[in-house]
CSV table of C-alpha atoms in Angstrom, one decimal:
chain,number,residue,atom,x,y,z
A,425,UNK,CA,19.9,-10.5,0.3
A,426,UNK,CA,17.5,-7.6,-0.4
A,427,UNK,CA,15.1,-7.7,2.7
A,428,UNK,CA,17.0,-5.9,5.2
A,429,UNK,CA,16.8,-3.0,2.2
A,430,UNK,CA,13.0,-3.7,1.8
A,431,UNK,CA,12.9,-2.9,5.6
A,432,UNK,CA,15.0,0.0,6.2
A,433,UNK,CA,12.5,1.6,3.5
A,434,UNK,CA,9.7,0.7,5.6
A,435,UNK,CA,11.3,1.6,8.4
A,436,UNK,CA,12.4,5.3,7.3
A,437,UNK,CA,8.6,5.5,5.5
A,438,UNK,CA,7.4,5.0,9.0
A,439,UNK,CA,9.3,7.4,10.7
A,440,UNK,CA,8.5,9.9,7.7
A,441,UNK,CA,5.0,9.4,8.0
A,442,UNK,CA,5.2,10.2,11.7
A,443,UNK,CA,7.0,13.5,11.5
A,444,UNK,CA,4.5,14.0,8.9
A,445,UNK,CA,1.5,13.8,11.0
A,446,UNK,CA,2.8,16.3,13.7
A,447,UNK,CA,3.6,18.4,11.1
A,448,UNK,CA,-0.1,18.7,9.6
A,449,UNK,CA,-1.1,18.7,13.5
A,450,UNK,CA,1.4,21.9,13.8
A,451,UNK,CA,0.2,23.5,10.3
A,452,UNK,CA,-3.5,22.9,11.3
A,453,UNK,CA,-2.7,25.7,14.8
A,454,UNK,CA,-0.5,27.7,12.6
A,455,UNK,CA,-3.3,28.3,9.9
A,456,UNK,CA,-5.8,29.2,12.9
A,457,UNK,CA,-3.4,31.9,14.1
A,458,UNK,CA,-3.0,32.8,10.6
A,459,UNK,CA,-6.7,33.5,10.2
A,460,UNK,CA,-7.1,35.1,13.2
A,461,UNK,CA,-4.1,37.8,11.6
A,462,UNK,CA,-6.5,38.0,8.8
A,463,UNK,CA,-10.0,38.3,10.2
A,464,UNK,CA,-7.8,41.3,12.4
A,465,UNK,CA,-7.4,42.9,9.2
A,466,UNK,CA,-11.1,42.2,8.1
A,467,UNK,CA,-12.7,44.3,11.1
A,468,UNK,CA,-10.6,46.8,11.9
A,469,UNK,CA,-12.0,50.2,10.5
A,470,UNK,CA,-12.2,49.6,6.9
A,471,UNK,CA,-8.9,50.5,6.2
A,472,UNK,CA,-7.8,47.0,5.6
A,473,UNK,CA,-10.4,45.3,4.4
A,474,UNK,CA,-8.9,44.4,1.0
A,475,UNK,CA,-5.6,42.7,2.9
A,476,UNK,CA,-8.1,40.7,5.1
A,477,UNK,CA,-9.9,39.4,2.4
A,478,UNK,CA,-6.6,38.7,0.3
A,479,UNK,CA,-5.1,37.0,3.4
A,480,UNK,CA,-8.1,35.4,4.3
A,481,UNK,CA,-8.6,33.6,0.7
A,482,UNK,CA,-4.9,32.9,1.5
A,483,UNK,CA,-5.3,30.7,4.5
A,484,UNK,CA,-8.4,28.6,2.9
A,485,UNK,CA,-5.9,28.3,-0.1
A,486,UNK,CA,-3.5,26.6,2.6
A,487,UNK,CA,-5.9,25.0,4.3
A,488,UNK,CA,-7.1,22.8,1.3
A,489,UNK,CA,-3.0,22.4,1.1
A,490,UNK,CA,-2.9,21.3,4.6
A,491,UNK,CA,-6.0,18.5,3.5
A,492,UNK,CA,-3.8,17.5,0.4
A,493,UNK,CA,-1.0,16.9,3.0
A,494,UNK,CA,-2.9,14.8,5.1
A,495,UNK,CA,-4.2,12.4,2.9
A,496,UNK,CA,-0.9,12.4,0.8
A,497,UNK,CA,0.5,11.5,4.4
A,498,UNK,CA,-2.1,8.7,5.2
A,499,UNK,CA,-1.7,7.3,1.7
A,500,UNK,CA,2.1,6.7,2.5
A,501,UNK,CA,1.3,4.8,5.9
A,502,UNK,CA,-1.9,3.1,4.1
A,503,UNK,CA,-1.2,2.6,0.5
A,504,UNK,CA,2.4,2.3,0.9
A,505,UNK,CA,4.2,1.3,4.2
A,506,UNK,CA,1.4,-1.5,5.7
A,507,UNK,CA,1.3,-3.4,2.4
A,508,UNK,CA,5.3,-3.4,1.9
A,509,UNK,CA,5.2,-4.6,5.3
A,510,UNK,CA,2.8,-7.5,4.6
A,511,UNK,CA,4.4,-8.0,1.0
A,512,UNK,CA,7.9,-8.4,2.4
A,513,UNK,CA,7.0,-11.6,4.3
A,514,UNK,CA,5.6,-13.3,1.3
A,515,UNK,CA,8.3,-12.6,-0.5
A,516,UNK,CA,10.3,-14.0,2.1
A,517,UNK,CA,7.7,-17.5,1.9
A,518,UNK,CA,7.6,-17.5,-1.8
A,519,UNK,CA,11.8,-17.1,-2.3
A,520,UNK,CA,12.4,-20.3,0.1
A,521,UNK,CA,9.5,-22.4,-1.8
A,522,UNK,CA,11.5,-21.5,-5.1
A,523,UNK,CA,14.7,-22.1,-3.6
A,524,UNK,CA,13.9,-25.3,-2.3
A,525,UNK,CA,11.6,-26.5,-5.1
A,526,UNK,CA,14.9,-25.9,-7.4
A,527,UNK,CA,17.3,-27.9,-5.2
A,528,UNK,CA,14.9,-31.0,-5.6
A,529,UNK,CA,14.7,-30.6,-8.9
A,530,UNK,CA,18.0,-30.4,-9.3
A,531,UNK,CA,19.2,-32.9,-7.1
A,532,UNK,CA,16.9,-35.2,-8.8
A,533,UNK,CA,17.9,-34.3,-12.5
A,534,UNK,CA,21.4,-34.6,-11.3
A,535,UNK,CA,20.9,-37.9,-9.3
A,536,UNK,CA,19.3,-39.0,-13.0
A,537,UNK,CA,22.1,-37.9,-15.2
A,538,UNK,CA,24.9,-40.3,-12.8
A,539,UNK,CA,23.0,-43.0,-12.8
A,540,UNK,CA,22.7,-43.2,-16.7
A,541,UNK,CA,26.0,-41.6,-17.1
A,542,UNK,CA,27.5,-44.8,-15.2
A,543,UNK,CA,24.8,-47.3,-16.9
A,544,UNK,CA,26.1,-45.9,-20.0
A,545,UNK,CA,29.9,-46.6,-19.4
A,546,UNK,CA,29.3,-50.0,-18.3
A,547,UNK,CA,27.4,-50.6,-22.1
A,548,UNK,CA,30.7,-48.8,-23.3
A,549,UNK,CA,33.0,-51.7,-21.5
A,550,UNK,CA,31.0,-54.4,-22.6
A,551,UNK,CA,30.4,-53.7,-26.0
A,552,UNK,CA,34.5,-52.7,-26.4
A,553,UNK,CA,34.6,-56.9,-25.4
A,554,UNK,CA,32.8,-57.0,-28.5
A,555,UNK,CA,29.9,-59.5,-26.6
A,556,UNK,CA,27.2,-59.1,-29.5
A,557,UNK,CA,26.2,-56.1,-31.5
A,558,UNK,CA,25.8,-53.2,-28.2
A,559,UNK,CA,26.2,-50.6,-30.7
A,560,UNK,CA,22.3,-49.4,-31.5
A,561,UNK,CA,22.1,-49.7,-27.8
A,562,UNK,CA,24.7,-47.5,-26.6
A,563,UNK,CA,24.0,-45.2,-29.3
A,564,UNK,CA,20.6,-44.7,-27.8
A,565,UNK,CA,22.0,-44.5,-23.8
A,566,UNK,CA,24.7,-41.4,-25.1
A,567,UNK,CA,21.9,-39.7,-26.6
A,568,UNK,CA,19.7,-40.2,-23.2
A,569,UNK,CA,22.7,-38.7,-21.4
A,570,UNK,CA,22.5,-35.6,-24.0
A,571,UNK,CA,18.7,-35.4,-23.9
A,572,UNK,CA,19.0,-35.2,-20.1
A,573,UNK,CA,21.7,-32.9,-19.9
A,574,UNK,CA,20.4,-30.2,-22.5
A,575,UNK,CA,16.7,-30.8,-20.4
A,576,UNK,CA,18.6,-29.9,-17.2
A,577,UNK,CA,20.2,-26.8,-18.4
A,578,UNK,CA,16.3,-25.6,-20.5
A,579,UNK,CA,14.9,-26.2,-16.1
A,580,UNK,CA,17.9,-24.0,-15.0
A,581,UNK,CA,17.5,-21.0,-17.4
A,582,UNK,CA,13.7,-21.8,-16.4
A,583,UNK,CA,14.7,-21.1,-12.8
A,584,UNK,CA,16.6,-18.4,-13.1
A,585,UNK,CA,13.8,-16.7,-15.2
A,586,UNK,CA,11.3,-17.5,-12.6
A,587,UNK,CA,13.9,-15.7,-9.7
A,588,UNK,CA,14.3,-12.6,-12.5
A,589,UNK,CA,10.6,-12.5,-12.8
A,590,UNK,CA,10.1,-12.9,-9.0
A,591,UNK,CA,12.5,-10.2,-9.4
A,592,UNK,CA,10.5,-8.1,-11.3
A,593,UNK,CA,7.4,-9.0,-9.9
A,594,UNK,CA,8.5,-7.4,-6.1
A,595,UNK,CA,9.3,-4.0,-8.0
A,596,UNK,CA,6.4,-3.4,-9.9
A,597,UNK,CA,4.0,-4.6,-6.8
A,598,UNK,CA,6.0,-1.6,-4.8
A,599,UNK,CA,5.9,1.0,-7.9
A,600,UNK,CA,1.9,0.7,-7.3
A,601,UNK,CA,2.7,1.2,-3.6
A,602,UNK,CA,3.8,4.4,-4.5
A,603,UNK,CA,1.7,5.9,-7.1
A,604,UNK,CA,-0.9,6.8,-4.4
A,605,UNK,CA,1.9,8.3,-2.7
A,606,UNK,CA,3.4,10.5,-5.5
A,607,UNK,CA,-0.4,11.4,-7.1
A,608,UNK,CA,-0.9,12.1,-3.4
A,609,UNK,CA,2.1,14.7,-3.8
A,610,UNK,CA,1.3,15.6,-7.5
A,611,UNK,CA,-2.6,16.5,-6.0
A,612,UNK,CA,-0.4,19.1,-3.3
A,613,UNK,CA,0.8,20.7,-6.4
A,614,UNK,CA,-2.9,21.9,-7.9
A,615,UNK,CA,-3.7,23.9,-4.7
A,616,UNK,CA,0.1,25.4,-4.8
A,617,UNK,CA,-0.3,27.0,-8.1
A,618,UNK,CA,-3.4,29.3,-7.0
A,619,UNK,CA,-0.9,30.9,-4.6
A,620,UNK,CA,0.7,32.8,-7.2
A,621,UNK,CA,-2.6,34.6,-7.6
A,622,UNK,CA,-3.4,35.5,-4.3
A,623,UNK,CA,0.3,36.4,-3.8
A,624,UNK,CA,0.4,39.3,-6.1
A,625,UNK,CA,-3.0,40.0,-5.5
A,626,UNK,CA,-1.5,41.1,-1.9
A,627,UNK,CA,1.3,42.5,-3.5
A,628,UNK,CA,-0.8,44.8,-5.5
A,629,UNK,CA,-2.7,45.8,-2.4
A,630,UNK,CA,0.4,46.9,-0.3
A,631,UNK,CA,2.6,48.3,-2.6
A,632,UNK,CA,1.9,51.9,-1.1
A,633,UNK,CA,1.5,51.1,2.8
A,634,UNK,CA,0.7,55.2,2.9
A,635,UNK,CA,-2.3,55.1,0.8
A,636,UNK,CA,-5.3,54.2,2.5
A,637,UNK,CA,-8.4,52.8,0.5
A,638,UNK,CA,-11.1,55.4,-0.2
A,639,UNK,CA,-13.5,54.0,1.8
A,640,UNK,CA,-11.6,53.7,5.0
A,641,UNK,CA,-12.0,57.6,6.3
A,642,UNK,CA,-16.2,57.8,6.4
B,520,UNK,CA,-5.1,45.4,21.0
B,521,UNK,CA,-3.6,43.5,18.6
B,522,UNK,CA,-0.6,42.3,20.1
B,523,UNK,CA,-2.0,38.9,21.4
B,524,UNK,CA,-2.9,38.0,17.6
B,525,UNK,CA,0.5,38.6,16.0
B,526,UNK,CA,2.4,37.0,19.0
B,527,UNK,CA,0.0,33.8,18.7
B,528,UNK,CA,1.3,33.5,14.9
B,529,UNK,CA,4.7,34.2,15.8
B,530,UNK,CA,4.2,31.4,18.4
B,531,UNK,CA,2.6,29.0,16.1
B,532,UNK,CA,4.7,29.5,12.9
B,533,UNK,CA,8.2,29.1,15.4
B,534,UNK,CA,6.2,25.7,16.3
B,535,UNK,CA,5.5,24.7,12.4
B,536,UNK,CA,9.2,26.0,12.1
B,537,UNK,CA,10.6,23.2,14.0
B,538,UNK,CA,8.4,20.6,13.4
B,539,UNK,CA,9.2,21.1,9.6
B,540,UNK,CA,12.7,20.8,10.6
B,541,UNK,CA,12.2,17.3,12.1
B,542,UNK,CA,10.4,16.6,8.9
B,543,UNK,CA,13.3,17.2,6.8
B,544,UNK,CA,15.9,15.2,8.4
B,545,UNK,CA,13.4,12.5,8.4
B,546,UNK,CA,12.2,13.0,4.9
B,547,UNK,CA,16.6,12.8,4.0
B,548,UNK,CA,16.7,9.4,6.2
B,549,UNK,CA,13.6,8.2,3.7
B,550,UNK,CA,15.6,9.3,0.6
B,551,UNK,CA,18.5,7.3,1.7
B,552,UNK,CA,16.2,4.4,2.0
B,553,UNK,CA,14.7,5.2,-1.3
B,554,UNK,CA,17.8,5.5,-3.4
B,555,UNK,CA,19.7,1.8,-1.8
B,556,UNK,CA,15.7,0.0,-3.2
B,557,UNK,CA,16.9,2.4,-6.9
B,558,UNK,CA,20.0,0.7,-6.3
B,559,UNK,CA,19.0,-2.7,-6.1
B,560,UNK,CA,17.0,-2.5,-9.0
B,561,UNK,CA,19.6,-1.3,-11.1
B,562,UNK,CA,22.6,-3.8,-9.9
B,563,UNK,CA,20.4,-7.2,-10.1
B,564,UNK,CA,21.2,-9.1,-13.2
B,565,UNK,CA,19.5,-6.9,-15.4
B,566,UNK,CA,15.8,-7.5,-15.4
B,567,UNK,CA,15.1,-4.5,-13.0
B,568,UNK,CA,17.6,-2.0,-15.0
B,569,UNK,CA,14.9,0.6,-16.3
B,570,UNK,CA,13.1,0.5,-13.6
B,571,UNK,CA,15.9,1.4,-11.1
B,572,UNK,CA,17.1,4.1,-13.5
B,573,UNK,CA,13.6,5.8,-13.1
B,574,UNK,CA,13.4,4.9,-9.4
B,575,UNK,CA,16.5,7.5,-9.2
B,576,UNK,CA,15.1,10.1,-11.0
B,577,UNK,CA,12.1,9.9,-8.5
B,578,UNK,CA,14.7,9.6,-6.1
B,579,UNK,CA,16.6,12.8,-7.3
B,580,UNK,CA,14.0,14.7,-7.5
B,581,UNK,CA,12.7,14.2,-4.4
B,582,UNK,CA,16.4,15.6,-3.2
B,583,UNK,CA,15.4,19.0,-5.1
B,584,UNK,CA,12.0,18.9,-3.6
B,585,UNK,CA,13.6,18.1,-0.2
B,586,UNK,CA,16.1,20.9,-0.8
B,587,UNK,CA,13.1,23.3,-1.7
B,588,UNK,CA,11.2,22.3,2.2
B,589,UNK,CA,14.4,22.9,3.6
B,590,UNK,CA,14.6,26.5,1.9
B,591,UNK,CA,11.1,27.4,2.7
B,592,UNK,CA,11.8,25.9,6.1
B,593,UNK,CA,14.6,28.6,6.9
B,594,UNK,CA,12.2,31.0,5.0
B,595,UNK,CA,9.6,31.0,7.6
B,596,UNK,CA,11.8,31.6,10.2
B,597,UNK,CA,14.1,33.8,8.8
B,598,UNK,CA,11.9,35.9,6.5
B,599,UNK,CA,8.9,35.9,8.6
B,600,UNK,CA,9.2,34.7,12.3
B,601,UNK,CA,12.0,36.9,13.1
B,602,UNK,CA,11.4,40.1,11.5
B,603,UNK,CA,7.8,40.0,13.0
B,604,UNK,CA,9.1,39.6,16.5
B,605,UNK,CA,11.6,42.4,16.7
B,606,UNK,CA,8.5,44.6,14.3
B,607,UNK,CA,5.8,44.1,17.4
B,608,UNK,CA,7.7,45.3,19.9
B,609,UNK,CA,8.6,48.4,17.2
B,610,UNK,CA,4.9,48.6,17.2
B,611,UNK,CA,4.5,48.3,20.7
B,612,UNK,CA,6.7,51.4,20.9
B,613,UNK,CA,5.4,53.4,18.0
B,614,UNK,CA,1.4,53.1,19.3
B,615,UNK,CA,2.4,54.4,22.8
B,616,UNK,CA,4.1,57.3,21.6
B,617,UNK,CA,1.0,57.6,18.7
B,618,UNK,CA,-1.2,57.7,22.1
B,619,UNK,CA,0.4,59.5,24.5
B,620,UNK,CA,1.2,62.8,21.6
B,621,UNK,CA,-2.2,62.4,20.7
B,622,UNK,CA,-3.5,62.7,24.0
B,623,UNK,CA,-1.5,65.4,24.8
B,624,UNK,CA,-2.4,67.7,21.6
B,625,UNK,CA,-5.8,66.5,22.7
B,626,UNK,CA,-6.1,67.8,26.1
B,627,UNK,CA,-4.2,70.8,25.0
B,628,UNK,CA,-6.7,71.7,22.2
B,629,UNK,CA,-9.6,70.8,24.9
B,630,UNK,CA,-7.9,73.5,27.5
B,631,UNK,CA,-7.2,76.4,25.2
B,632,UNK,CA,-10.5,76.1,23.6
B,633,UNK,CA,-12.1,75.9,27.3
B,634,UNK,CA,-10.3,78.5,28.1
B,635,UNK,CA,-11.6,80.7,24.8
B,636,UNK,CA,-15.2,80.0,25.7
B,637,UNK,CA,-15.1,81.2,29.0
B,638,UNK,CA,-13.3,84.5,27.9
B,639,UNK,CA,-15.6,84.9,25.2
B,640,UNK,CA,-18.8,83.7,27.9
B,641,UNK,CA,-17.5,86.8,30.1
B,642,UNK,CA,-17.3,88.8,27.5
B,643,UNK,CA,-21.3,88.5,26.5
B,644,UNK,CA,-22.2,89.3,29.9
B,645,UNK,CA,-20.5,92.7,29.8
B,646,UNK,CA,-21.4,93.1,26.0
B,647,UNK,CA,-25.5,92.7,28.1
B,648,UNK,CA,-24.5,95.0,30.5
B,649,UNK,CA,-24.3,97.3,27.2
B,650,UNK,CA,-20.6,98.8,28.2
B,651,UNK,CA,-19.5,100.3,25.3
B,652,UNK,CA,-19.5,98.6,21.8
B,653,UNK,CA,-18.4,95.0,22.3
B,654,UNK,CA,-19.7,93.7,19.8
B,655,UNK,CA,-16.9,93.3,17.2
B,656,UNK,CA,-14.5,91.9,20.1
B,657,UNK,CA,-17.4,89.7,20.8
B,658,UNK,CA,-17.7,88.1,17.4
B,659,UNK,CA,-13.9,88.1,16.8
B,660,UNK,CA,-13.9,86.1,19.9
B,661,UNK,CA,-16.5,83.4,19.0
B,662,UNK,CA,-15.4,83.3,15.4
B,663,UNK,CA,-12.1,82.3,17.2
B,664,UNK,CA,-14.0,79.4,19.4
B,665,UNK,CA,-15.7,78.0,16.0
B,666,UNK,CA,-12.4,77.9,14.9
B,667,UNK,CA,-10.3,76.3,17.2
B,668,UNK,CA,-13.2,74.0,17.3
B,669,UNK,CA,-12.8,73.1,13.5
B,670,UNK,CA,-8.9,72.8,14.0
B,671,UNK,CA,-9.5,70.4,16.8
B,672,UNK,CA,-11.6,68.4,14.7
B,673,UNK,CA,-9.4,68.2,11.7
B,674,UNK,CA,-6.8,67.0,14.3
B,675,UNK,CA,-8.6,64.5,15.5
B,676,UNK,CA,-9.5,63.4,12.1
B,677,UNK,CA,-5.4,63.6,11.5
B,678,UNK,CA,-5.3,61.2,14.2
B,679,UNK,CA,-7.5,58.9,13.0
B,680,UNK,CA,-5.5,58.7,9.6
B,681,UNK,CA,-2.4,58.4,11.5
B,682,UNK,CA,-3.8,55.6,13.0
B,683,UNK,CA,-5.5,53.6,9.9
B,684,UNK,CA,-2.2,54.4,8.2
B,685,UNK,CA,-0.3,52.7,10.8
B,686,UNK,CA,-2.4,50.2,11.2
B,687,UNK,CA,-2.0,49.3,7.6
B,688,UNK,CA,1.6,49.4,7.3
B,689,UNK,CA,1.8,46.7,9.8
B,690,UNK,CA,-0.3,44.4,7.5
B,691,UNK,CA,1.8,45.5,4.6
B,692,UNK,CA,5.4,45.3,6.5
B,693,UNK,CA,3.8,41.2,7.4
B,694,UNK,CA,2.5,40.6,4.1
B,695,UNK,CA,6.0,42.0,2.6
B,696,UNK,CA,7.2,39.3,5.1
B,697,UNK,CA,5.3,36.2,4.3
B,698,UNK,CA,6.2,36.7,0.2
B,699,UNK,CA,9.8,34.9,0.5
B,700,UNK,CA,8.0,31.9,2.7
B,701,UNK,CA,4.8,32.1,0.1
B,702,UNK,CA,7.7,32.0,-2.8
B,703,UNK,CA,9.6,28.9,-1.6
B,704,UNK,CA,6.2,27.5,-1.5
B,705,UNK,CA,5.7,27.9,-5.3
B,706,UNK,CA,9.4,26.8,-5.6
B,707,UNK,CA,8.3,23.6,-4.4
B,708,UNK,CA,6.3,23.1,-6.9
B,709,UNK,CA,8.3,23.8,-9.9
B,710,UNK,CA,9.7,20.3,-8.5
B,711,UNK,CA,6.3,18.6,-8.2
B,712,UNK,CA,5.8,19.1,-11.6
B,713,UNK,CA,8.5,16.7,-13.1
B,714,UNK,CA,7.5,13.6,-10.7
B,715,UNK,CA,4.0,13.7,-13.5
B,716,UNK,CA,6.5,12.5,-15.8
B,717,UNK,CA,8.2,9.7,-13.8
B,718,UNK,CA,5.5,8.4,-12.0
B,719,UNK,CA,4.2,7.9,-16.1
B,720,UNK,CA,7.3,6.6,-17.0
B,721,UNK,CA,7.3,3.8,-14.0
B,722,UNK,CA,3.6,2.9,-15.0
B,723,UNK,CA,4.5,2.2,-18.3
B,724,UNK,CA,7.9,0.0,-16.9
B,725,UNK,CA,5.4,-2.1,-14.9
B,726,UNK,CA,2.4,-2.6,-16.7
B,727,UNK,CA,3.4,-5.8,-17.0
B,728,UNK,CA,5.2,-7.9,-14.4
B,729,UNK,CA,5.8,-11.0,-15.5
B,730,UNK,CA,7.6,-9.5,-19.4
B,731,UNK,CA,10.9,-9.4,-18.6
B,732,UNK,CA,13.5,-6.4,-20.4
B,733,UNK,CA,14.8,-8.5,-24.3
B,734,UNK,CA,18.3,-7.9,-22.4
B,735,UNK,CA,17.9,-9.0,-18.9
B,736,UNK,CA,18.1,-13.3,-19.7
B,737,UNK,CA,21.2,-12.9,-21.4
């Protein structure tokens, strides 16, 4: 059965998403102690000015990360978890109308196929005591019996296409669960790359911790 | 002082630190999860095959992004958190001993030259008294005040510098720490960049839902 599997994803998801959020809570106090380092640099005497500003374009940088984090976290408790959640008990309703709708119908085309089986073999031992010409007759029972057998295996390939597409069907309903999720992520990656800059930017600036900008002495 | 601001960021990033760490053992519990729903779709009879192979690969590299927070994780801490701490107190030491020889120099320079004027002040009195030809002592004497003056002041200005200089090697030593924990930021994204491809890839799988794979009914 695949719904305790279904669950312990949601479940895990859940807790994820939790962590998550006292993460970005814990990111939002560290990026304000983060500015404060760089607004330090910013106003003290001029001869730090340039870091400041470096480090100060590096916080905003993170903060917009920090944004990107959060929704990419709210998508996976919205977009994701709370519809899987909901989906997973209709998929529970759905399978056990299939299932039972296919043990009618099988019962049924089964029932069928004895009863004409047995009709059939009674025409057989009559028409072997040769009573009138049964022939044309049991000809057309046998070929019921055929027709009926070839029609139940056609509705049992038809059932187990509907289970495979049922199948199917659950997977691609919870691969558009997670697209928000993962463009969420993908989103996180635009902000990442304008780190780089800013990085070397600050690497540039304090490659000589000795030299102080010329402006910095007046 | 300054103190205050870098122990609030040392404070705040230990804080991110551990919540981060939370976040990764939970974001290894939702892997898990992750990969048993891959697995399913790869082991039922067929009609989920493709899409559970590319589930995996979202799954997998999920693990390398997982294994990139966990490096930056340590990175924070290790890199940054750490060496800070055991810096301010350095600091701490290195400005009192900054303060206390600059005071000293100062009050030194303040006494001699105090002690100069006065000389020199007792020496234009006899100079108006007209006893002999002071003159040349006199101006020998005050060229020697304007002097010590002008070294006092270059001093000061030395202190200054010393100062700015050390002030700026503090936001150079921090930025020379926060490059490793800025790095495995960028790391991470490397491994953003490939989910683009699967996240395509699984659109594509699932465009339509009810078309089963040509192999799966067989």
């Amino acid at each position: 059965c695949s719904y305790p599997v279904w669950e312990d994803f949601s479940a895990k998801a859940t807790k994820l998403h939790s962590q998550l959020r006292t993460t970005v809570l814990a990111a939002v106090a560290f990026l304000d102690a983060f500015q404060k380092v760089a607004d330090m640099a910013t106003n003290t005497r001029g001869a730090t000015r340039d870091i400041g500003s470096a480090l100060t374009r590096m916080c905003m940088r993170h903060r917009s990360i920090e944004a990107k984090l959060r929704q990419f976290t709210n998508a996976l408790m919205e977009s994701l978890v709370t519809p899987l959640q909901d989906k997973i008990e209709d998929w529970k309703k759905t399978a056990n109308q299939l299932d039972k709708d296919h043990a009618k119908e099988y019962k049924r085309s089964r029932h069928e196929i004895k009863k004409k089986s047995s009709d059939t073999m009674k025409l057989q031992k009559k028409a072997r005591k040769g009573r009138g010409d049964l022939q044309p007759q049991l000809d057309s029972a046998m070929q019921d019996v055929t027709d009926m057998c070839l029609l139940m295996e056609e509705m049992e390939k038809q059932a187990v296409r509907r289970a495979l597409v049922e199948e199917r069907g659950r997977f691609c309903t919870f691969i558009g669960f997670l697209q928000p999720v993962v463009n969420g992520e993908i989103a996180m990656l635009g902000e990442i790359t304008h780190l780089q800059a800013i990085i070397d930017d600050l690497t540039v600036l304090t490659t000589d911790p000795h030299k102080l900008p010329p402006a910095s002495e007046q």
